[in-house]
């Protein structure tokens, strides 16, 4: 869904808060401080570069990232969304519900209703709100069977955006994300280049003049069907089964993890 706002409005973004789970925390995109960067950090940098520097040399942009890996939608609504009232940022990004949709028996209609309630918590206290559709999993083993649920959830998200005047970064339609190189070895989180593509898409959704997130990938050697099957089996053993096991045990990769940027602070 294209933004209806003019490109000039991005110049008014002087504060940005990111809410979400591992996608927004930036897993598998190593940062310069030894932690993770991710698309939200990259978007903050793009926003900052549109602003003048202060006398101290910082960019004239304050940024907080409250996202924590493994968080479900209700946890994001309870732990992260309430902080927006005191922060009053110009921009909030919310990406939530993906971990809920991936759970067996989840209802995308119910998840979407809870997502809208979370949006209503945030909307009065933010200048603009940016949300994200879910990725198209058609080429991902096992997860491709959830494609219909994700598509249903996405349809709800677009309706929520229409009702509440939200910006939408449509990662479902991001063709460059269908390339294997957009994903890290676990196939559940983006690679550094994948995070960069999403950051560019998010910036474009806000009306910023940026590079094309759909720029062609360099040519890559193709694997035979047998090699692909072996890779899929190895991936399932190393990443998928442990991930499923954690969910069956009620464990989260985010247990005891704190937000990496809990306060609105200059870059």
Tab-separated table of C-alpha atoms in Angstrom:
chain	number	residue	atom	x	y	z
A	1	UNK	CA	0.000	0.000	0.000
A	2	UNK	CA	1.664	3.248	-1.052
A	3	UNK	CA	1.857	6.094	1.397
A	4	UNK	CA	-0.414	9.042	0.773
A	5	UNK	CA	2.004	11.457	2.363
A	6	UNK	CA	4.436	13.633	0.496
A	7	UNK	CA	8.183	12.937	0.609
A	8	UNK	CA	8.728	16.251	2.365
A	9	UNK	CA	6.991	15.017	5.529
A	10	UNK	CA	9.882	12.723	6.439
A	11	UNK	CA	11.878	15.824	7.360
A	12	UNK	CA	9.693	16.185	10.449
A	13	UNK	CA	10.783	12.828	11.891
A	14	UNK	CA	13.117	13.691	14.750
A	15	UNK	CA	12.301	10.702	16.994
A	16	UNK	CA	11.659	7.061	16.159
A	17	UNK	CA	10.693	4.068	18.327
A	18	UNK	CA	10.668	0.475	17.025
A	19	UNK	CA	8.409	-2.162	18.619
A	20	UNK	CA	8.428	-5.864	17.861
A	21	UNK	CA	10.205	-9.205	18.084
A	22	UNK	CA	13.399	-10.707	16.623
A	23	UNK	CA	12.670	-9.246	13.176
A	24	UNK	CA	12.872	-5.717	14.597
A	25	UNK	CA	15.583	-6.495	17.144
A	26	UNK	CA	17.708	-7.379	14.119
A	27	UNK	CA	18.748	-10.981	14.699
A	28	UNK	CA	21.511	-12.338	12.468
A	29	UNK	CA	22.614	-8.878	11.347
A	30	UNK	CA	25.793	-8.288	13.385
A	31	UNK	CA	26.176	-4.716	14.604
A	32	UNK	CA	29.359	-2.731	15.267
A	33	UNK	CA	28.898	-3.008	19.045
A	34	UNK	CA	28.892	-6.811	19.076
A	35	UNK	CA	25.091	-7.008	19.226
A	36	UNK	CA	22.584	-6.977	16.397
A	37	UNK	CA	21.747	-4.121	14.025
A	38	UNK	CA	18.820	-5.013	11.764
A	39	UNK	CA	16.485	-3.126	9.473
A	40	UNK	CA	15.214	-0.786	12.239
A	41	UNK	CA	18.731	0.416	13.074
A	42	UNK	CA	19.363	0.827	9.362
A	43	UNK	CA	16.120	2.781	8.930
A	44	UNK	CA	17.059	5.004	11.863
A	45	UNK	CA	20.359	5.741	10.139
A	46	UNK	CA	18.542	6.643	6.914
A	47	UNK	CA	16.195	8.940	8.835
A	48	UNK	CA	19.114	10.508	10.679
A	49	UNK	CA	20.971	11.258	7.475
A	50	UNK	CA	18.016	13.411	6.423
A	51	UNK	CA	18.565	15.578	9.500
A	52	UNK	CA	21.307	18.112	10.340
A	53	UNK	CA	23.896	17.273	12.955
A	54	UNK	CA	23.825	18.885	16.378
A	55	UNK	CA	26.687	20.943	17.794
A	56	UNK	CA	27.919	17.852	19.646
A	57	UNK	CA	28.202	15.963	16.362
A	58	UNK	CA	25.194	13.692	16.862
A	59	UNK	CA	22.484	13.354	14.266
A	60	UNK	CA	19.349	15.317	15.078
A	61	UNK	CA	17.355	12.114	15.557
A	62	UNK	CA	16.500	10.224	18.723
A	63	UNK	CA	15.945	6.483	18.405
A	64	UNK	CA	14.776	3.680	20.696
A	65	UNK	CA	14.380	-0.009	19.861
A	66	UNK	CA	12.232	-1.896	22.389
A	67	UNK	CA	11.938	-5.108	20.352
A	68	UNK	CA	12.888	-8.429	21.958
A	69	UNK	CA	13.254	-11.755	20.177
A	70	UNK	CA	10.510	-14.328	20.682
A	71	UNK	CA	7.903	-11.857	21.877
A	72	UNK	CA	4.269	-12.641	21.110
A	73	UNK	CA	1.764	-9.958	20.175
A	74	UNK	CA	0.201	-9.673	23.635
A	75	UNK	CA	3.649	-9.335	25.219
A	76	UNK	CA	4.532	-6.517	22.824
A	77	UNK	CA	1.218	-4.815	23.622
A	78	UNK	CA	1.774	-5.182	27.369
A	79	UNK	CA	5.505	-4.460	27.634
A	80	UNK	CA	6.425	-2.166	24.750
A	81	UNK	CA	3.344	-0.286	23.518
A	82	UNK	CA	2.589	1.494	26.835
A	83	UNK	CA	5.991	3.211	26.733
A	84	UNK	CA	4.992	5.211	23.659
A	85	UNK	CA	2.738	7.478	25.721
A	86	UNK	CA	5.690	8.931	27.629
A	87	UNK	CA	8.021	9.015	24.618
A	88	UNK	CA	5.620	10.759	22.165
A	89	UNK	CA	7.792	9.993	19.084
A	90	UNK	CA	7.277	11.295	15.579
A	91	UNK	CA	7.408	7.731	14.221
A	92	UNK	CA	6.618	4.305	15.660
A	93	UNK	CA	7.098	1.049	13.772
A	94	UNK	CA	5.143	-2.004	14.898
A	95	UNK	CA	5.833	-5.468	13.575
A	96	UNK	CA	4.001	-8.037	15.682
A	97	UNK	CA	1.897	-11.153	15.371
A	98	UNK	CA	4.299	-13.230	13.303
A	99	UNK	CA	5.242	-15.497	16.211
A	100	UNK	CA	1.537	-15.917	16.999
A	101	UNK	CA	0.661	-16.850	13.411
A	102	UNK	CA	3.411	-19.498	13.355
A	103	UNK	CA	1.924	-21.274	16.379
A	104	UNK	CA	-0.254	-24.346	15.698
A	105	UNK	CA	-3.947	-23.610	15.927
A	106	UNK	CA	-3.589	-19.843	15.790
A	107	UNK	CA	-6.425	-17.854	14.226
A	108	UNK	CA	-5.271	-14.966	12.001
A	109	UNK	CA	-8.619	-13.206	12.507
A	110	UNK	CA	-8.111	-13.199	16.281
A	111	UNK	CA	-4.460	-12.160	15.997
A	112	UNK	CA	-5.470	-9.245	13.755
A	113	UNK	CA	-8.079	-8.041	16.269
A	114	UNK	CA	-5.449	-8.019	19.007
A	115	UNK	CA	-3.009	-6.262	16.696
A	116	UNK	CA	-5.549	-3.500	16.093
A	117	UNK	CA	-5.993	-3.047	19.845
A	118	UNK	CA	-2.219	-2.634	20.144
A	119	UNK	CA	-2.290	-0.029	17.383
A	120	UNK	CA	-4.998	1.861	19.263
A	121	UNK	CA	-2.683	1.999	22.283
A	122	UNK	CA	0.040	3.621	20.232
A	123	UNK	CA	-1.721	5.724	17.612
A	124	UNK	CA	-2.718	8.727	19.808
A	125	UNK	CA	0.876	9.172	20.987
A	126	UNK	CA	2.791	8.928	17.682
A	127	UNK	CA	2.989	11.262	14.729
A	128	UNK	CA	3.105	8.363	12.269
A	129	UNK	CA	2.837	4.592	12.643
A	130	UNK	CA	4.493	2.151	10.251
A	131	UNK	CA	3.397	-1.495	10.130
A	132	UNK	CA	4.627	-4.499	8.154
A	133	UNK	CA	2.890	-7.320	6.341
A	134	UNK	CA	4.177	-10.847	6.799
A	135	UNK	CA	6.654	-12.409	4.373
A	136	UNK	CA	5.526	-14.754	1.629
A	137	UNK	CA	6.712	-18.226	2.744
A	138	UNK	CA	5.925	-20.063	-0.478
A	139	UNK	CA	9.571	-21.065	-1.020
A	140	UNK	CA	10.335	-22.003	2.607
A	141	UNK	CA	10.103	-25.694	3.570
A	142	UNK	CA	7.405	-26.437	6.169
A	143	UNK	CA	6.519	-22.756	6.625
A	144	UNK	CA	5.061	-22.685	3.110
A	145	UNK	CA	2.038	-24.505	4.545
A	146	UNK	CA	1.269	-21.397	6.608
A	147	UNK	CA	1.086	-19.170	3.544
A	148	UNK	CA	-2.707	-18.970	3.616
A	149	UNK	CA	-2.790	-17.893	7.260
A	150	UNK	CA	-0.163	-15.232	6.612
A	151	UNK	CA	-2.083	-13.930	3.590
A	152	UNK	CA	-5.276	-13.687	5.656
A	153	UNK	CA	-3.438	-11.821	8.401
A	154	UNK	CA	-1.949	-9.456	5.830
A	155	UNK	CA	-5.393	-8.620	4.457
A	156	UNK	CA	-6.486	-7.673	7.968
A	157	UNK	CA	-3.361	-5.557	8.484
A	158	UNK	CA	-4.073	-3.528	5.356
A	159	UNK	CA	-7.619	-2.907	6.582
A	160	UNK	CA	-6.268	-1.790	9.967
A	161	UNK	CA	-3.903	0.572	8.158
A	162	UNK	CA	-6.791	2.071	6.190
A	163	UNK	CA	-8.897	2.579	9.299
A	164	UNK	CA	-6.166	4.264	11.327
A	165	UNK	CA	-4.085	6.067	8.681
A	166	UNK	CA	-0.978	3.907	9.035
A	167	UNK	CA	1.975	3.545	6.682
A	168	UNK	CA	2.562	0.006	5.386
A	169	UNK	CA	5.794	-1.681	4.362
A	170	UNK	CA	4.573	-4.571	2.218
A	171	UNK	CA	7.283	-7.199	2.658
A	172	UNK	CA	4.929	-9.861	1.223
A	173	UNK	CA	5.384	-8.160	-2.140
A	174	UNK	CA	9.145	-7.636	-1.718
A	175	UNK	CA	10.397	-9.901	-4.509
A	176	UNK	CA	14.054	-9.479	-3.547
A	177	UNK	CA	13.276	-11.187	-0.224
A	178	UNK	CA	12.463	-14.398	-2.077
A	179	UNK	CA	16.146	-14.832	-2.866
A	180	UNK	CA	17.875	-17.289	-0.538
A	181	UNK	CA	20.595	-14.711	0.151
A	182	UNK	CA	18.067	-12.450	1.866
A	183	UNK	CA	17.915	-14.986	4.693
A	184	UNK	CA	20.440	-16.243	7.202
A	185	UNK	CA	21.287	-19.920	7.658
A	186	UNK	CA	18.313	-20.528	9.964
A	187	UNK	CA	15.873	-19.325	7.226
A	188	UNK	CA	13.809	-17.744	9.994
A	189	UNK	CA	15.692	-14.454	10.231
A	190	UNK	CA	17.032	-12.097	7.601
A	191	UNK	CA	20.657	-11.850	6.533
A	192	UNK	CA	22.415	-8.460	6.694
A	193	UNK	CA	21.525	-7.810	3.056
A	194	UNK	CA	17.944	-8.892	3.733
A	195	UNK	CA	17.724	-6.398	6.601
A	196	UNK	CA	19.080	-3.707	4.285
A	197	UNK	CA	16.416	-4.465	1.681
A	198	UNK	CA	13.670	-4.192	4.311
A	199	UNK	CA	15.127	-0.929	5.635
A	200	UNK	CA	15.011	0.520	2.125
A	201	UNK	CA	11.431	-0.694	1.694
A	202	UNK	CA	10.438	0.887	5.014
A	203	UNK	CA	12.111	4.165	4.079
A	204	UNK	CA	10.375	4.176	0.704
A	205	UNK	CA	7.037	3.480	2.421
A	206	UNK	CA	7.618	6.650	4.451
A	207	UNK	CA	8.307	8.665	1.319
A	208	UNK	CA	12.080	8.902	1.607
A	209	UNK	CA	14.187	8.983	-1.574
A	210	UNK	CA	16.289	5.810	-1.278
A	211	UNK	CA	17.830	3.109	-3.430
A	212	UNK	CA	15.548	0.482	-4.916
A	213	UNK	CA	14.976	-2.413	-2.462
A	214	UNK	CA	14.206	-4.572	-5.499
A	215	UNK	CA	17.616	-4.079	-7.128
A	216	UNK	CA	18.683	-7.329	-8.851
A	217	UNK	CA	20.882	-9.759	-6.960
A	218	UNK	CA	24.186	-10.841	-8.533
A	219	UNK	CA	24.089	-14.168	-10.408
A	220	UNK	CA	24.334	-17.227	-8.186
A	221	UNK	CA	25.275	-20.838	-8.854
A	222	UNK	CA	22.179	-23.024	-8.761
A	223	UNK	CA	22.055	-26.291	-6.808
A	224	UNK	CA	20.644	-29.569	-8.014
A	225	UNK	CA	17.391	-30.911	-6.598
A	226	UNK	CA	19.331	-33.525	-4.615
A	227	UNK	CA	21.606	-30.873	-3.100
A	228	UNK	CA	18.590	-28.768	-2.168
A	229	UNK	CA	16.961	-31.747	-0.442
A	230	UNK	CA	20.124	-32.395	1.583
A	231	UNK	CA	20.287	-28.719	2.565
A	232	UNK	CA	16.638	-28.792	3.623
A	233	UNK	CA	17.177	-31.871	5.787
A	234	UNK	CA	20.231	-30.328	7.442
A	235	UNK	CA	18.334	-27.072	8.037
A	236	UNK	CA	15.431	-28.948	9.645
A	237	UNK	CA	17.787	-30.759	12.014
A	238	UNK	CA	19.858	-27.743	13.011
A	239	UNK	CA	17.235	-25.014	13.151
A	240	UNK	CA	13.629	-26.057	12.584
A	241	UNK	CA	13.363	-28.912	15.109
A	242	UNK	CA	14.992	-26.926	17.960
A	243	UNK	CA	12.678	-23.996	17.149
A	244	UNK	CA	9.595	-26.243	17.251
A	245	UNK	CA	10.852	-27.866	20.453
A	246	UNK	CA	11.123	-24.513	22.236
A	247	UNK	CA	7.542	-23.706	21.345
A	248	UNK	CA	6.249	-27.078	22.529
A	249	UNK	CA	8.045	-26.540	25.849
A	250	UNK	CA	6.738	-22.985	26.160
A	251	UNK	CA	10.246	-21.549	26.006
A	252	UNK	CA	11.312	-18.385	24.212
A	253	UNK	CA	14.647	-17.305	22.785
A	254	UNK	CA	13.883	-13.934	24.376
A	255	UNK	CA	13.748	-15.160	27.955
A	256	UNK	CA	15.994	-12.882	30.073
A	257	UNK	CA	16.731	-10.633	27.057
A	258	UNK	CA	16.359	-6.863	27.497
A	259	UNK	CA	15.700	-4.260	24.756
A	260	UNK	CA	18.928	-3.098	23.136
A	261	UNK	CA	17.933	0.622	23.019
A	262	UNK	CA	15.355	1.161	25.786
A	263	UNK	CA	15.540	4.952	25.764
A	264	UNK	CA	15.078	7.603	23.119
A	265	UNK	CA	18.656	8.708	22.582
A	266	UNK	CA	20.609	10.419	19.778
A	267	UNK	CA	22.412	8.269	17.222
